[in-house]
Amino acid sequence: MTTSETLATPRTRRRKLPTELSILLVLAGIALTFELLGWIFIGQSFLMNQQRLTIMILQVSVVGIIAVGVTQVIITGGIDLSSGSVVGMTAMIAASFAQSADWARPVYPALVGLPVIIPLVIGLAIGTLAGIINGSLISYTKIPPFIATLGMMVSARGVAKWYTKGQPVSGLTPDFTFIGMGIWPVVIFLGVALIFHIALRYTRYGKFTYAIGANPQAARVSGINIEKHLIKVYAIAGMLAGLAGLVTAARAQTAQAGMGVMYELDAIAAAVIGGTSLAGGQGRITGTVIGTIILGTMTSGFTFLRVDAYYQEIIKGMIIVAAVVTDQYRQRKRKKV
C-alpha cells in the first residue's frame, strides 16, 4: 500500500452523523440555551414547565401538518406558497357546514347540524382541489412552482375573504370542534407524519418523488410519468393544508379569513431546517418533525424570555436564511465529493 493510499484510507472510512441526529443535537442545544437563559434572566426553568411545553407542541402541530406536505413538494424540486391561504379558505368553507342548529346567524340556514363527516370531507376536498390546480399548472403549463403557488396563495385568500364578506363563521358543533381539543392536533400531526414517512421511504410513491427531485430527465427516461406524479404530490400537499385548516378552525371554535397567514413560510422553514434540500431530491419527514419542534421551541423560548414579537420575526428570518445557506453549502460540498 502506497503512502497516498494509506493517507486516503481513514478519510474514506470516516462516517458522518445521520442528518436527523445532527438536527436533534441542534434542538437539544437550543432548548438547553433557553433553559440557561431562563435561570439567568427570569429565574425560572424553561424545560420543567409542563404547561409551556404542551402549549408549544399544540401550537406547532398545525404548521407541522402543512410541513409534511410541503416537504414532499420540495423533494420534487418545487415549492408551495399557497398552503397558508388554503388553510384560511378551507377553514371558512368547512366551518360553514359545521354550524349548529341553535346558532342565530348560520351561513346556510338549511344546512345546520350536519354530521361531522360532511364538513371534514368538504375541507379535505377543497384543499385537494387547490393542490390539483397547483400541480396541473406546474405540470402542463410549465410555469415555475413559485409563480403557480403564489397565484393560488392570493386567490385562496381572496376566496376566504369573499366567502362571507369578511365575517367570521362561528357556532360550530361540538363534534367538529372535538378534533381541535386537547391533544388531538398533536395526534393528527404525528399520525400524518408517520403515514408519509412510510410512504416516502418504503413505497413506489416515495421512490418516484425522490427520483423526480434528484434528476427529472433520468426519472422520465426510467418511465416515470412526471406530470401525473407532480399533480399527485401537490394534491397531497393541498389536502394536508386543508386538514390543517380543519384543525385550526376546530381549535379556535370559529373560522376567520385571516387564519393561516404566514403558515406557508413556517412550514417551508421547518422542512429546510429539518434537512430537506431546496435543490430537490433530499429530505425526510423525521427531519421535518424535528425542524417543526425547533421552530416551536424558539418561539416559545423567546416568549418565555419576553423578547418582543418584532425581534422574534427578525430572528426567525435570519434562521431561515442561515438554514438555506447551510443547505447550499452542503450541496456544493456534495458535488465536489
Short mmCIF file of C-alpha atoms in Angstrom, two decimals:
data_model
loop_
_atom_site.label_atom_id
_atom_site.label_comp_id
_atom_site.label_asym_id
_atom_site.label_seq_id
_atom_site.Cartn_x
_atom_site.Cartn_y
_atom_site.Cartn_z
CA MET A 1 0.00 0.00 0.00
CA THR A 2 1.44 3.37 -1.01
CA THR A 3 1.69 6.37 1.28
CA SER A 4 -1.12 8.19 -0.56
CA GLU A 5 -3.40 5.15 -0.25
CA THR A 6 -2.59 4.90 3.46
CA LEU A 7 -3.49 8.53 4.00
CA ALA A 8 -6.70 8.19 2.00
CA THR A 9 -7.97 5.15 3.86
CA PRO A 10 -9.06 6.87 7.12
CA ARG A 11 -10.76 9.61 5.12
CA THR A 12 -12.86 7.18 3.11
CA ARG A 13 -13.83 5.24 6.24
CA ARG A 14 -14.86 8.31 8.23
CA ARG A 15 -18.61 8.24 8.71
CA LYS A 16 -20.84 11.26 9.17
CA LEU A 17 -23.63 11.62 11.71
CA PRO A 18 -27.13 11.00 10.31
CA THR A 19 -28.86 14.26 9.37
CA GLU A 20 -31.70 13.69 11.84
CA LEU A 21 -29.25 13.14 14.70
CA SER A 22 -27.41 16.36 13.85
CA ILE A 23 -30.69 18.29 13.84
CA LEU A 24 -31.71 16.63 17.11
CA LEU A 25 -28.47 17.84 18.68
CA VAL A 26 -29.27 21.36 17.45
CA LEU A 27 -32.71 21.10 19.09
CA ALA A 28 -31.12 19.95 22.36
CA GLY A 29 -28.63 22.82 22.22
CA ILE A 30 -31.38 25.41 21.64
CA ALA A 31 -33.52 24.01 24.47
CA LEU A 32 -30.59 23.98 26.90
CA THR A 33 -29.68 27.54 25.90
CA PHE A 34 -33.18 28.76 26.75
CA GLU A 35 -33.03 26.78 30.00
CA LEU A 36 -29.80 28.54 30.99
CA LEU A 37 -31.03 31.99 29.93
CA GLY A 38 -34.28 31.37 31.78
CA TRP A 39 -32.48 30.85 35.08
CA ILE A 40 -30.21 33.85 34.46
CA PHE A 41 -32.80 36.45 33.38
CA ILE A 42 -36.18 35.12 34.56
CA GLY A 43 -35.28 32.89 37.47
CA GLN A 44 -37.43 30.07 36.11
CA SER A 45 -36.95 26.80 34.26
CA PHE A 46 -37.86 26.64 30.58
CA LEU A 47 -37.91 22.86 30.21
CA MET A 48 -39.50 21.88 33.52
CA ASN A 49 -42.78 23.72 32.85
CA GLN A 50 -45.15 21.06 31.51
CA GLN A 51 -47.88 23.55 30.58
CA ARG A 52 -45.48 25.62 28.47
CA LEU A 53 -44.22 22.55 26.61
CA THR A 54 -47.78 21.34 25.99
CA ILE A 55 -48.83 24.70 24.57
CA MET A 56 -45.71 24.77 22.38
CA ILE A 57 -46.43 21.34 20.87
CA LEU A 58 -50.08 22.24 20.26
CA GLN A 59 -49.09 25.49 18.53
CA VAL A 60 -46.68 23.83 16.11
CA SER A 61 -48.91 20.85 15.28
CA VAL A 62 -50.85 22.75 12.61
CA VAL A 63 -47.67 24.04 10.95
CA GLY A 64 -46.27 20.51 11.23
CA ILE A 65 -49.21 19.05 9.29
CA ILE A 66 -48.59 21.58 6.50
CA ALA A 67 -44.83 20.98 6.63
CA VAL A 68 -45.29 17.25 5.92
CA GLY A 69 -46.94 18.15 2.59
CA VAL A 70 -44.51 20.96 1.83
CA THR A 71 -41.58 18.61 2.41
CA GLN A 72 -42.79 16.29 -0.34
CA VAL A 73 -43.21 19.23 -2.71
CA ILE A 74 -39.68 20.49 -2.00
CA ILE A 75 -38.24 17.00 -2.50
CA THR A 76 -39.59 17.09 -6.08
CA GLY A 77 -37.70 20.36 -6.61
CA GLY A 78 -40.81 22.54 -6.24
CA ILE A 79 -42.22 24.95 -3.68
CA ASP A 80 -45.69 25.64 -2.28
CA LEU A 81 -46.51 29.18 -1.17
CA SER A 82 -50.27 28.64 -1.10
CA SER A 83 -50.67 26.40 1.95
CA GLY A 84 -51.32 29.19 4.46
CA SER A 85 -54.06 30.72 2.31
CA VAL A 86 -55.56 27.28 1.69
CA VAL A 87 -55.78 26.90 5.48
CA GLY A 88 -57.88 30.07 5.69
CA MET A 89 -60.07 29.17 2.70
CA THR A 90 -60.66 25.62 3.93
CA ALA A 91 -61.43 26.78 7.46
CA MET A 92 -64.08 29.23 6.23
CA ILE A 93 -65.83 26.89 3.79
CA ALA A 94 -65.75 23.79 6.02
CA ALA A 95 -66.90 25.72 9.09
CA SER A 96 -69.97 26.99 7.23
CA PHE A 97 -71.14 23.36 7.01
CA ALA A 98 -70.34 22.65 10.67
CA GLN A 99 -72.63 25.18 12.33
CA SER A 100 -75.07 24.04 15.00
CA ALA A 101 -78.84 24.29 14.63
CA ASP A 102 -79.18 26.76 17.51
CA TRP A 103 -76.77 29.33 16.06
CA ALA A 104 -78.57 32.59 15.30
CA ARG A 105 -76.81 33.56 12.04
CA PRO A 106 -75.72 30.48 10.09
CA VAL A 107 -74.22 30.85 6.62
CA TYR A 108 -76.62 28.22 5.26
CA PRO A 109 -79.78 28.09 7.42
CA ALA A 110 -80.96 24.91 5.69
CA LEU A 111 -77.63 23.12 6.28
CA VAL A 112 -77.11 23.29 10.04
CA GLY A 113 -76.47 20.39 12.39
CA LEU A 114 -74.97 18.23 9.65
CA PRO A 115 -72.99 15.07 10.50
CA VAL A 116 -69.37 15.94 11.23
CA ILE A 117 -68.13 13.83 8.32
CA ILE A 118 -69.61 16.33 5.82
CA PRO A 119 -67.53 19.42 6.78
CA LEU A 120 -64.47 17.18 7.17
CA VAL A 121 -64.84 15.75 3.67
CA ILE A 122 -65.60 19.19 2.21
CA GLY A 123 -62.50 20.67 3.85
CA LEU A 124 -60.20 17.92 2.61
CA ALA A 125 -61.76 18.11 -0.86
CA ILE A 126 -61.26 21.90 -1.08
CA GLY A 127 -57.61 21.56 -0.09
CA THR A 128 -57.06 18.69 -2.52
CA LEU A 129 -58.65 20.68 -5.34
CA ALA A 130 -56.33 23.62 -4.67
CA GLY A 131 -53.37 21.23 -4.80
CA ILE A 132 -54.56 19.67 -8.05
CA ILE A 133 -54.82 23.12 -9.62
CA ASN A 134 -51.27 23.91 -8.46
CA GLY A 135 -49.92 20.63 -9.79
CA SER A 136 -51.75 20.94 -13.12
CA LEU A 137 -50.47 24.46 -13.71
CA ILE A 138 -46.91 23.38 -12.97
CA SER A 139 -47.09 20.15 -14.96
CA TYR A 140 -48.92 21.23 -18.09
CA THR A 141 -48.24 24.96 -18.46
CA LYS A 142 -44.61 24.59 -17.28
CA ILE A 143 -44.75 27.77 -15.24
CA PRO A 144 -42.44 27.80 -12.21
CA PRO A 145 -43.90 26.38 -8.98
CA PHE A 146 -43.16 29.70 -7.28
CA ILE A 147 -45.48 31.57 -9.65
CA ALA A 148 -48.22 28.92 -9.75
CA THR A 149 -48.47 28.62 -5.97
CA LEU A 150 -48.10 32.38 -5.49
CA GLY A 151 -51.19 32.83 -7.68
CA MET A 152 -53.06 30.23 -5.62
CA MET A 153 -51.94 31.95 -2.42
CA VAL A 154 -53.51 35.24 -3.48
CA SER A 155 -56.63 33.62 -4.97
CA ALA A 156 -57.33 31.34 -1.99
CA ARG A 157 -57.00 34.24 0.45
CA GLY A 158 -59.39 36.21 -1.73
CA VAL A 159 -61.92 33.36 -1.68
CA ALA A 160 -61.65 33.15 2.11
CA LYS A 161 -62.48 36.87 2.43
CA TRP A 162 -65.21 36.82 -0.23
CA TYR A 163 -66.98 33.72 1.09
CA THR A 164 -68.69 35.52 3.99
CA LYS A 165 -67.69 39.07 3.05
CA GLY A 166 -65.00 39.01 5.71
CA GLN A 167 -67.32 37.90 8.54
CA PRO A 168 -66.18 35.06 10.85
CA VAL A 169 -68.03 31.76 10.92
CA SER A 170 -68.94 30.70 14.45
CA GLY A 171 -71.37 28.44 16.28
CA LEU A 172 -69.59 25.23 15.34
CA THR A 173 -70.89 21.88 16.54
CA PRO A 174 -69.12 20.07 19.42
CA ASP A 175 -68.49 17.09 17.13
CA PHE A 176 -66.47 19.32 14.79
CA THR A 177 -64.55 21.24 17.46
CA PHE A 178 -63.60 17.94 19.11
CA ILE A 179 -60.73 17.40 16.62
CA GLY A 180 -59.09 20.58 17.87
CA MET A 181 -59.46 19.86 21.58
CA GLY A 182 -56.83 18.54 23.96
CA ILE A 183 -54.00 16.54 22.48
CA TRP A 184 -55.84 15.66 19.24
CA PRO A 185 -53.97 18.18 17.00
CA VAL A 186 -50.68 16.59 18.08
CA VAL A 187 -52.05 13.08 17.48
CA ILE A 188 -53.18 14.11 13.99
CA PHE A 189 -49.78 15.69 13.24
CA LEU A 190 -47.81 12.64 14.37
CA GLY A 191 -50.19 10.29 12.57
CA VAL A 192 -49.82 12.22 9.31
CA ALA A 193 -46.03 12.31 9.75
CA LEU A 194 -45.89 8.55 10.32
CA ILE A 195 -48.04 7.77 7.28
CA PHE A 196 -45.96 9.84 4.89
CA HIS A 197 -42.66 8.78 6.44
CA ILE A 198 -43.61 5.22 5.49
CA ALA A 199 -44.92 6.33 2.09
CA LEU A 200 -41.72 8.18 1.19
CA ARG A 201 -39.35 5.54 2.47
CA TYR A 202 -40.99 2.24 1.54
CA THR A 203 -43.38 2.78 -1.39
CA ARG A 204 -43.13 3.47 -5.09
CA TYR A 205 -44.68 6.88 -4.46
CA GLY A 206 -41.63 7.83 -2.40
CA LYS A 207 -39.15 6.43 -4.91
CA PHE A 208 -40.78 8.45 -7.71
CA THR A 209 -40.83 11.61 -5.57
CA TYR A 210 -37.10 11.43 -4.81
CA ALA A 211 -36.24 10.46 -8.39
CA ILE A 212 -38.03 13.48 -9.87
CA GLY A 213 -36.29 15.85 -7.48
CA ALA A 214 -32.85 14.33 -7.97
CA ASN A 215 -32.89 14.15 -11.78
CA PRO A 216 -36.10 14.83 -13.74
CA GLN A 217 -34.58 13.74 -17.06
CA ALA A 218 -33.42 10.41 -15.68
CA ALA A 219 -36.80 9.92 -14.00
CA ARG A 220 -38.62 10.46 -17.30
CA VAL A 221 -36.29 8.09 -19.15
CA SER A 222 -36.91 5.43 -16.50
CA GLY A 223 -40.63 5.56 -17.27
CA ILE A 224 -41.99 7.84 -14.54
CA ASN A 225 -44.94 9.99 -15.60
CA ILE A 226 -43.59 13.20 -14.07
CA GLU A 227 -46.66 15.33 -14.80
CA LYS A 228 -49.06 12.86 -13.22
CA HIS A 229 -46.86 12.34 -10.18
CA LEU A 230 -46.37 16.07 -9.57
CA ILE A 231 -50.13 16.57 -9.57
CA LYS A 232 -50.38 13.78 -7.01
CA VAL A 233 -47.71 15.37 -4.77
CA TYR A 234 -49.29 18.84 -4.90
CA ALA A 235 -52.75 17.33 -4.32
CA ILE A 236 -51.46 15.66 -1.16
CA ALA A 237 -49.87 18.93 -0.03
CA GLY A 238 -53.19 20.70 -0.63
CA MET A 239 -55.11 18.01 1.23
CA LEU A 240 -52.81 18.36 4.25
CA ALA A 241 -53.22 22.15 4.15
CA GLY A 242 -56.97 21.53 4.14
CA LEU A 243 -56.60 19.22 7.13
CA ALA A 244 -54.61 21.93 8.90
CA GLY A 245 -57.46 24.36 8.17
CA LEU A 246 -59.96 21.98 9.76
CA VAL A 247 -57.82 21.59 12.88
CA THR A 248 -57.26 25.36 13.09
CA ALA A 249 -60.98 26.15 12.92
CA ALA A 250 -61.79 23.38 15.40
CA ARG A 251 -59.17 24.64 17.89
CA ALA A 252 -60.40 28.23 17.68
CA GLN A 253 -64.07 27.12 17.57
CA THR A 254 -64.52 29.69 14.83
CA ALA A 255 -63.21 30.37 11.32
CA GLN A 256 -61.77 33.65 10.08
CA ALA A 257 -60.43 34.66 6.68
CA GLY A 258 -57.09 35.66 8.19
CA MET A 259 -56.31 32.19 9.52
CA GLY A 260 -53.08 30.63 8.28
CA VAL A 261 -51.24 33.84 7.42
CA MET A 262 -47.50 33.12 7.08
CA TYR A 263 -48.01 29.43 7.86
CA GLU A 264 -46.53 28.55 4.49
CA LEU A 265 -43.23 30.19 5.36
CA ASP A 266 -43.11 28.48 8.74
CA ALA A 267 -43.76 25.14 7.03
CA ILE A 268 -41.00 25.74 4.47
CA ALA A 269 -38.66 26.80 7.28
CA ALA A 270 -39.46 23.64 9.25
CA ALA A 271 -38.71 21.48 6.22
CA VAL A 272 -35.43 23.23 5.38
CA ILE A 273 -34.25 23.31 9.00
CA GLY A 274 -35.09 19.59 9.10
CA GLY A 275 -32.64 18.88 6.29
CA THR A 276 -34.86 18.99 3.19
CA SER A 277 -32.83 20.40 0.30
CA LEU A 278 -34.34 23.22 -1.75
CA ALA A 279 -32.47 21.76 -4.71
CA GLY A 280 -34.74 18.70 -4.54
CA GLY A 281 -34.12 15.00 -4.18
CA GLN A 282 -33.32 15.01 -0.46
CA GLY A 283 -35.32 15.24 2.73
CA ARG A 284 -37.10 13.14 5.32
CA ILE A 285 -40.29 13.53 7.29
CA THR A 286 -38.47 12.73 10.53
CA GLY A 287 -36.20 15.72 9.94
CA THR A 288 -39.22 17.92 9.23
CA VAL A 289 -40.83 16.86 12.51
CA ILE A 290 -37.67 17.87 14.38
CA GLY A 291 -37.48 21.11 12.38
CA THR A 292 -41.07 21.91 13.36
CA ILE A 293 -40.25 21.34 17.03
CA ILE A 294 -37.19 23.58 16.69
CA LEU A 295 -39.37 26.42 15.39
CA GLY A 296 -41.84 25.89 18.22
CA THR A 297 -39.05 25.77 20.80
CA MET A 298 -37.61 29.04 19.54
CA THR A 299 -40.98 30.81 19.51
CA SER A 300 -41.82 29.54 22.99
CA GLY A 301 -38.32 30.34 24.27
CA PHE A 302 -38.33 33.92 23.02
CA THR A 303 -41.79 34.45 24.50
CA PHE A 304 -40.55 32.94 27.77
CA LEU A 305 -37.64 35.41 27.79
CA ARG A 306 -40.11 38.24 27.00
CA VAL A 307 -38.43 39.08 23.70
CA ASP A 308 -40.56 41.48 21.66
CA ALA A 309 -42.57 39.84 18.86
CA TYR A 310 -40.94 42.11 16.26
CA TYR A 311 -37.49 40.88 17.22
CA GLN A 312 -38.76 37.30 17.10
CA GLU A 313 -39.75 37.75 13.45
CA ILE A 314 -36.34 39.23 12.63
CA ILE A 315 -34.53 36.35 14.31
CA LYS A 316 -36.78 33.78 12.61
CA GLY A 317 -35.98 35.32 9.22
CA MET A 318 -32.26 35.15 9.96
CA ILE A 319 -32.58 31.48 10.92
CA ILE A 320 -34.41 30.66 7.67
CA VAL A 321 -31.66 32.35 5.66
CA ALA A 322 -28.99 30.53 7.67
CA ALA A 323 -30.73 27.19 7.02
CA VAL A 324 -30.80 27.87 3.27
CA VAL A 325 -27.14 28.94 3.25
CA THR A 326 -26.26 25.73 5.09
CA ASP A 327 -28.22 23.73 2.53
CA GLN A 328 -26.38 25.41 -0.33
CA TYR A 329 -23.05 24.70 1.36
CA ARG A 330 -23.99 21.02 1.71
CA GLN A 331 -24.93 20.86 -1.96
CA ARG A 332 -21.63 22.36 -3.10
CA LYS A 333 -19.67 20.07 -0.81
CA ARG A 334 -21.57 17.02 -2.10
CA LYS A 335 -20.87 17.99 -5.74
CA LYS A 336 -17.14 18.28 -5.02
CA VAL A 337 -17.11 14.82 -3.44
#
